[in-house]
Coordinates of C-alpha atoms (C1' of nucleotides) in Angstrom, one line a residue:
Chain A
X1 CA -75.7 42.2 -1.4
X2 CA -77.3 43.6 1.6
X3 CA -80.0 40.2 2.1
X4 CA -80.6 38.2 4.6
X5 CA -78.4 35.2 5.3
X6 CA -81.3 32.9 4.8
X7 CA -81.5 33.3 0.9
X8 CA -78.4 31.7 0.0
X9 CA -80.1 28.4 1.5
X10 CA -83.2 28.6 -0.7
X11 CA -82.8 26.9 -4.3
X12 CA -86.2 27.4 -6.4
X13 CA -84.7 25.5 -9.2
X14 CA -84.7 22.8 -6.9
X15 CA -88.1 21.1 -7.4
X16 CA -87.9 19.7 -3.8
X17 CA -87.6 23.3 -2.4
X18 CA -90.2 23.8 0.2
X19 CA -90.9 27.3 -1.3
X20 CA -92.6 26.0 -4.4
X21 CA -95.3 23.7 -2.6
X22 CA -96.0 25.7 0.0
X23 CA -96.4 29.0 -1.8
X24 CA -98.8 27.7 -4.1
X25 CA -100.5 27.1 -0.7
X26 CA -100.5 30.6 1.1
X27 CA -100.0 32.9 -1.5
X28 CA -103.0 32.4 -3.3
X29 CA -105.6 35.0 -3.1
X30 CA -107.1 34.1 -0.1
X31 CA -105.9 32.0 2.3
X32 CA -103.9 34.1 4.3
X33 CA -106.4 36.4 4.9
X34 CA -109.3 33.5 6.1
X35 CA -106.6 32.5 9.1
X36 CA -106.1 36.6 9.8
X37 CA -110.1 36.4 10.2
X38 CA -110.3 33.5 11.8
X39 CA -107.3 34.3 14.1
X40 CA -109.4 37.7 14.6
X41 CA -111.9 35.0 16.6
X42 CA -114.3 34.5 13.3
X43 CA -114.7 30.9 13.3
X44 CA -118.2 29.9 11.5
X45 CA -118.9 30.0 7.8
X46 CA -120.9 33.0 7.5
X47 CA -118.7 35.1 9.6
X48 CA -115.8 34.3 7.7
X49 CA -117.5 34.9 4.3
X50 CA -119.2 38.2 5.5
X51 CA -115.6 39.5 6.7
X52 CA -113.8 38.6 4.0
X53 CA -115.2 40.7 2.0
X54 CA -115.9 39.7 -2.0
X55 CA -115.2 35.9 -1.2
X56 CA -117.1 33.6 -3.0
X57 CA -118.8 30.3 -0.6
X58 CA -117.1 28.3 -3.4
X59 CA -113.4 29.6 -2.7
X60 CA -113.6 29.7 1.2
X61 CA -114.7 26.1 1.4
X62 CA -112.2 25.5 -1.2
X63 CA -109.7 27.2 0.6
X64 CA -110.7 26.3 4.4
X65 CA -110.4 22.4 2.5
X66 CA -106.4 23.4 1.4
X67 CA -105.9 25.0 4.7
X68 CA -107.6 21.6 7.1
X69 CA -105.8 19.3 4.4
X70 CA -102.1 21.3 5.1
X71 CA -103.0 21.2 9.1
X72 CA -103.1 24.7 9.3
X73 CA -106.9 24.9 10.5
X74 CA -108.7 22.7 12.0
X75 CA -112.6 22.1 11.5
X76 CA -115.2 21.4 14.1
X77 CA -118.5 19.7 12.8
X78 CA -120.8 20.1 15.9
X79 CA -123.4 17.7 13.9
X80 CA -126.3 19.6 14.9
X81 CA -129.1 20.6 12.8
X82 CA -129.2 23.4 11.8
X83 CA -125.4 22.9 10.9
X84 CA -122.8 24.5 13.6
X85 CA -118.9 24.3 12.2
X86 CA -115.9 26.1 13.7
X87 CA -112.7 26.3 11.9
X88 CA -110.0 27.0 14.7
X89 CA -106.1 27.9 13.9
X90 CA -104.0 24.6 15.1
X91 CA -100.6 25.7 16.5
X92 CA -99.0 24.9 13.1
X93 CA -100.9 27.6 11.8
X94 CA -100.7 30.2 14.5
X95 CA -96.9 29.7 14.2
X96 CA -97.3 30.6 10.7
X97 CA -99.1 33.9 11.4
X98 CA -96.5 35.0 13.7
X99 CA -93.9 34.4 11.0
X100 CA -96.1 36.2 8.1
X101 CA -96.3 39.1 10.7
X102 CA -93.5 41.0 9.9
X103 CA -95.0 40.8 6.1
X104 CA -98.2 42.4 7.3
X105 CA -96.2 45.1 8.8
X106 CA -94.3 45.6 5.9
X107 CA -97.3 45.8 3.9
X108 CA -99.3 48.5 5.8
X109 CA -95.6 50.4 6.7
X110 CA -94.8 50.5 2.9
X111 CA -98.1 50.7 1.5
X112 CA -97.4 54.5 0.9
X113 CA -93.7 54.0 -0.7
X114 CA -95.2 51.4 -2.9
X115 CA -98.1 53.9 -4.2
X116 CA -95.6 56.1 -5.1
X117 CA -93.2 54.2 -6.9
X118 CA -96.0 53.6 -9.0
X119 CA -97.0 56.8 -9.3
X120 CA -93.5 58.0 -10.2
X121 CA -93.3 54.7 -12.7
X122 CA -96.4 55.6 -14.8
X123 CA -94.9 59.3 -14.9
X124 CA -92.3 57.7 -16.4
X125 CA -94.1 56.0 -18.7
X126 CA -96.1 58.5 -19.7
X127 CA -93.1 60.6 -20.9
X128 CA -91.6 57.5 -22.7
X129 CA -94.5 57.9 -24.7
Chain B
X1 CA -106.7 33.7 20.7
X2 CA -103.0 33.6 20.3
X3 CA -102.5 35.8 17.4
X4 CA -100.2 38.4 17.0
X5 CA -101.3 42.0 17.6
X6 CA -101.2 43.3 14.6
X7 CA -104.0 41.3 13.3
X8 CA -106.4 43.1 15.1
X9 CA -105.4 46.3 13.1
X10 CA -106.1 44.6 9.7
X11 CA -109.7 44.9 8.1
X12 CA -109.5 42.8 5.1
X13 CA -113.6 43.4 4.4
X14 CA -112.0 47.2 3.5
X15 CA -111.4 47.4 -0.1
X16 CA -108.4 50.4 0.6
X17 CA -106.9 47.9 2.7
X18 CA -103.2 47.3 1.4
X19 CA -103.2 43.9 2.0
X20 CA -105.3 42.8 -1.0
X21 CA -103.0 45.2 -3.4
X22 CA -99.6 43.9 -2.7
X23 CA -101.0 40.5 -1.7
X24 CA -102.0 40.4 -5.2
X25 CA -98.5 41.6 -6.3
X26 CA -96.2 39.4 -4.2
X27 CA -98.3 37.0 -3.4
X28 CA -98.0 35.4 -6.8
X29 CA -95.8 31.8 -8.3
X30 CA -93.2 34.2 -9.3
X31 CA -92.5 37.5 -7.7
X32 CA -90.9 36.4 -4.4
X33 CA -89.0 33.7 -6.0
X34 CA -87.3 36.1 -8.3
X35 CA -86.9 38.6 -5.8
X36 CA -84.8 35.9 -3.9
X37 CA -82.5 35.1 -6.9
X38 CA -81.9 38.6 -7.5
X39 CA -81.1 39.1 -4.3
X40 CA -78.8 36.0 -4.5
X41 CA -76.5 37.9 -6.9
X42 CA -78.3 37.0 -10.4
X43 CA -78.9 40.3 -12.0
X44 CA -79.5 39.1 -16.0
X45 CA -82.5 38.5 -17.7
X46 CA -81.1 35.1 -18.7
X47 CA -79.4 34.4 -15.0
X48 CA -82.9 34.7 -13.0
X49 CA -84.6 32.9 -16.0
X50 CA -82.2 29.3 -15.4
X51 CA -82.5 29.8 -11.9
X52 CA -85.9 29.8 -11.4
X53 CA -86.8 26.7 -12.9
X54 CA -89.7 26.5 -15.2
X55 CA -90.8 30.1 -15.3
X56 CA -91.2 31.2 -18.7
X57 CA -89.8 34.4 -20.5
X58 CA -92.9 35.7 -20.7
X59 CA -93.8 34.8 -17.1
X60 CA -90.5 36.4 -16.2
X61 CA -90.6 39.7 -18.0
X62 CA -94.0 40.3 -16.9
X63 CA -93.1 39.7 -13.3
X64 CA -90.0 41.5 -13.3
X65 CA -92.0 44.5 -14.7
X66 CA -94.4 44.8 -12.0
X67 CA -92.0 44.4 -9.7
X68 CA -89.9 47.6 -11.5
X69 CA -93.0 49.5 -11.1
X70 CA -94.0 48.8 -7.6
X71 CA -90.7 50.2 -6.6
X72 CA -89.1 46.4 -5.5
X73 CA -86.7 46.4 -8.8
X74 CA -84.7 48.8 -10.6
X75 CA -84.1 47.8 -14.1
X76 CA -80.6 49.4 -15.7
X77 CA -80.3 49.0 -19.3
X78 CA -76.6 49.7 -20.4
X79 CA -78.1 50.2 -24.1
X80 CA -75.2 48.0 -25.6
X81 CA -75.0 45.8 -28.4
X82 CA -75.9 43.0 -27.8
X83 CA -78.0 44.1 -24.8
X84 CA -77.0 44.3 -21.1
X85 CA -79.8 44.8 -18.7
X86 CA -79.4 44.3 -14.8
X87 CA -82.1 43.9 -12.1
X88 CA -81.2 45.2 -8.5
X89 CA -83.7 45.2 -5.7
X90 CA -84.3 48.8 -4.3
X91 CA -83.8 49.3 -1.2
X92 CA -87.5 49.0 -0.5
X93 CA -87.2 45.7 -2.1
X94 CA -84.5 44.7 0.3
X95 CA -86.8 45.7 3.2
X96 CA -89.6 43.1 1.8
X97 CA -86.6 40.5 1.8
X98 CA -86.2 40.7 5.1
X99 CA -89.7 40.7 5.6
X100 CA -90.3 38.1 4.2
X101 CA -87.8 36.2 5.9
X102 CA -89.6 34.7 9.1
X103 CA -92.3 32.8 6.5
X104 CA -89.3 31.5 4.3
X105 CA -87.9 30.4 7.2
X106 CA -91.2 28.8 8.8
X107 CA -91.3 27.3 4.8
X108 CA -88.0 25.9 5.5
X109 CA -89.1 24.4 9.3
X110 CA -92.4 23.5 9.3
X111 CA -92.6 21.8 5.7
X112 CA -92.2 18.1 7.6
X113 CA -95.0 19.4 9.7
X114 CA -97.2 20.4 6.8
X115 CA -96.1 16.9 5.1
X116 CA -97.5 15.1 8.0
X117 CA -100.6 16.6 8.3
X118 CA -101.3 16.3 4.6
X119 CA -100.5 12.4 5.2
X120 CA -102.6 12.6 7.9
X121 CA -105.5 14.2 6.2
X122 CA -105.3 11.7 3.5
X123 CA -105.3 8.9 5.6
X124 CA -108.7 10.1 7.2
X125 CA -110.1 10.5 3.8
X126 CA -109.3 7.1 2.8
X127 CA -111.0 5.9 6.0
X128 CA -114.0 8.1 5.5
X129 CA -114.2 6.5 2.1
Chain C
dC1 C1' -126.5 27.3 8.3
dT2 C1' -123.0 24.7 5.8
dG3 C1' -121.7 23.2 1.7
dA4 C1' -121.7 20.3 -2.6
dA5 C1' -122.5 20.5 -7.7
dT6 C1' -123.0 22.4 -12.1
dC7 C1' -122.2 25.8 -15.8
dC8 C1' -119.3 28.8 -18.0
dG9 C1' -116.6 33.3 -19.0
dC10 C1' -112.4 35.1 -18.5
dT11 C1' -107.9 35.3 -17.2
dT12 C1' -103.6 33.0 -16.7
dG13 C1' -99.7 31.4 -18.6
dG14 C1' -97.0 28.2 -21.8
dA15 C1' -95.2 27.5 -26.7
dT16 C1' -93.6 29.5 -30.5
dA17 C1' -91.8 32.7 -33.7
dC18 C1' -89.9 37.1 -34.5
dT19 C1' -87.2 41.9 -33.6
dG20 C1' -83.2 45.0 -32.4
Chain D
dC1 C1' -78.9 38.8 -25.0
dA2 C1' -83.3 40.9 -24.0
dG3 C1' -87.7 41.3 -25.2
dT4 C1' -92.2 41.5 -27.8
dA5 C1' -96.3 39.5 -30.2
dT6 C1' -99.5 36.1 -31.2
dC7 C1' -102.0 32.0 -30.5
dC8 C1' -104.4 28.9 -27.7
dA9 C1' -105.4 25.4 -24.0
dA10 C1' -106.2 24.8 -19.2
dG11 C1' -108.2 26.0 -15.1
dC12 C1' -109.4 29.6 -11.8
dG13 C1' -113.1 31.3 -9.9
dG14 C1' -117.9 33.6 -9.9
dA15 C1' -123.0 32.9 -10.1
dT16 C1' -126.5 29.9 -9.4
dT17 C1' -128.9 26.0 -7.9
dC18 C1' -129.7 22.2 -4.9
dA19 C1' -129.2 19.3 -0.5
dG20 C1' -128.9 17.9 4.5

DNA sequence: CTGAATCCGCTTGGATACTG
DNA sequence: CAGTATCCAAGCGGATTCAG
């Protein structure tokens, strides 16, 4: 089996396995791409929301809330009126952005193989029927 | 900002952009998890199913499809009585593994981190309160 | 501008039973 | 063993409204 070394340490029968928790953390819907934006240097409310295209304001602060709770980003009440917050990545969450690079890569690299393996697998189906 | 490069390049406003397509597709409870057993050597239906604890049949056919037709997994029936069905990762699927590694390996060494901060977070709530 | 709160439809996903 | 089909409860998440 030509996988990295790594897998053989990761057990997700084990309910202690690190993978569980913090998936249900970053790969939900959204919270990877808010930190991209806000790593992009989009650090207010509005900005975020506007970028991140089809968000709702319900599931950002929902999600910036997950993201401040896990120390990933940190938030910045100016306590001015009207309202000024920043949300800023700490280092804990720049370090994971460097280590979901080579995802992001993968992603826009593959993107095209992906499309047509589906392409190929609905010919298939189609046949089969 | 001390974000990789690559973010700059990634517009998730722009519906075409991959990452919301496969984000939706690996970014899910399941998909990477059996991805890594498969790639530990578990190739059965009923393998993968005890070693991912908790996932449902359902939950794991359905997963396992998607992943067939996104190209990750090849499915090879044998057509035997009683049935023998194997899952393999495509080479394509072996290239997300190892994509994939960096965040299992952040998962792995920054889950104390994350742990902390969560204390930490509470701990101000509980003040706040 | 930031964000909390409510309502509510729809999808997700588990349990169960059944087929080849 | 592998997989499908059906039922159904829980909760995700959007739209809207209100507040500081």
């Amino acid at each position: 089996m030509d996988m990295p070394d790594w897998v053989a340490s990761v057990d997700p029968c084990d309910a202690d396995c690190p993978s569980r928790d913090l998936l249900d953390l970053i790969g939900d819907r959204w919270s990877l791409l808010i930190m991209l934006v806000i790593g992009q240097g989009f650090h207010r409310n509005g900005e975020i929301r506007r970028r991140v295209g089809g968000i709702s304001q319900k599931m950002l602060t929902q999600t910036l809330r997950a993201l401040e709770a896990n120390g990933l980003v940190a938030r910045h009440d100016f306590a001015t009126v009207p309202p000024h917050v920043e949300y800023r990545l700490t280092p804990l969450g720049v370090s994971l952005g460097h280590a979901v690079g080579p995802m992001f890569q993968w992603i826009e690299a593959s993107y095209p193989a992906v499309l047509r393996a589906r392409a190929a697998y609905a010919a298939r189906q189609a046949q089969a029927a």
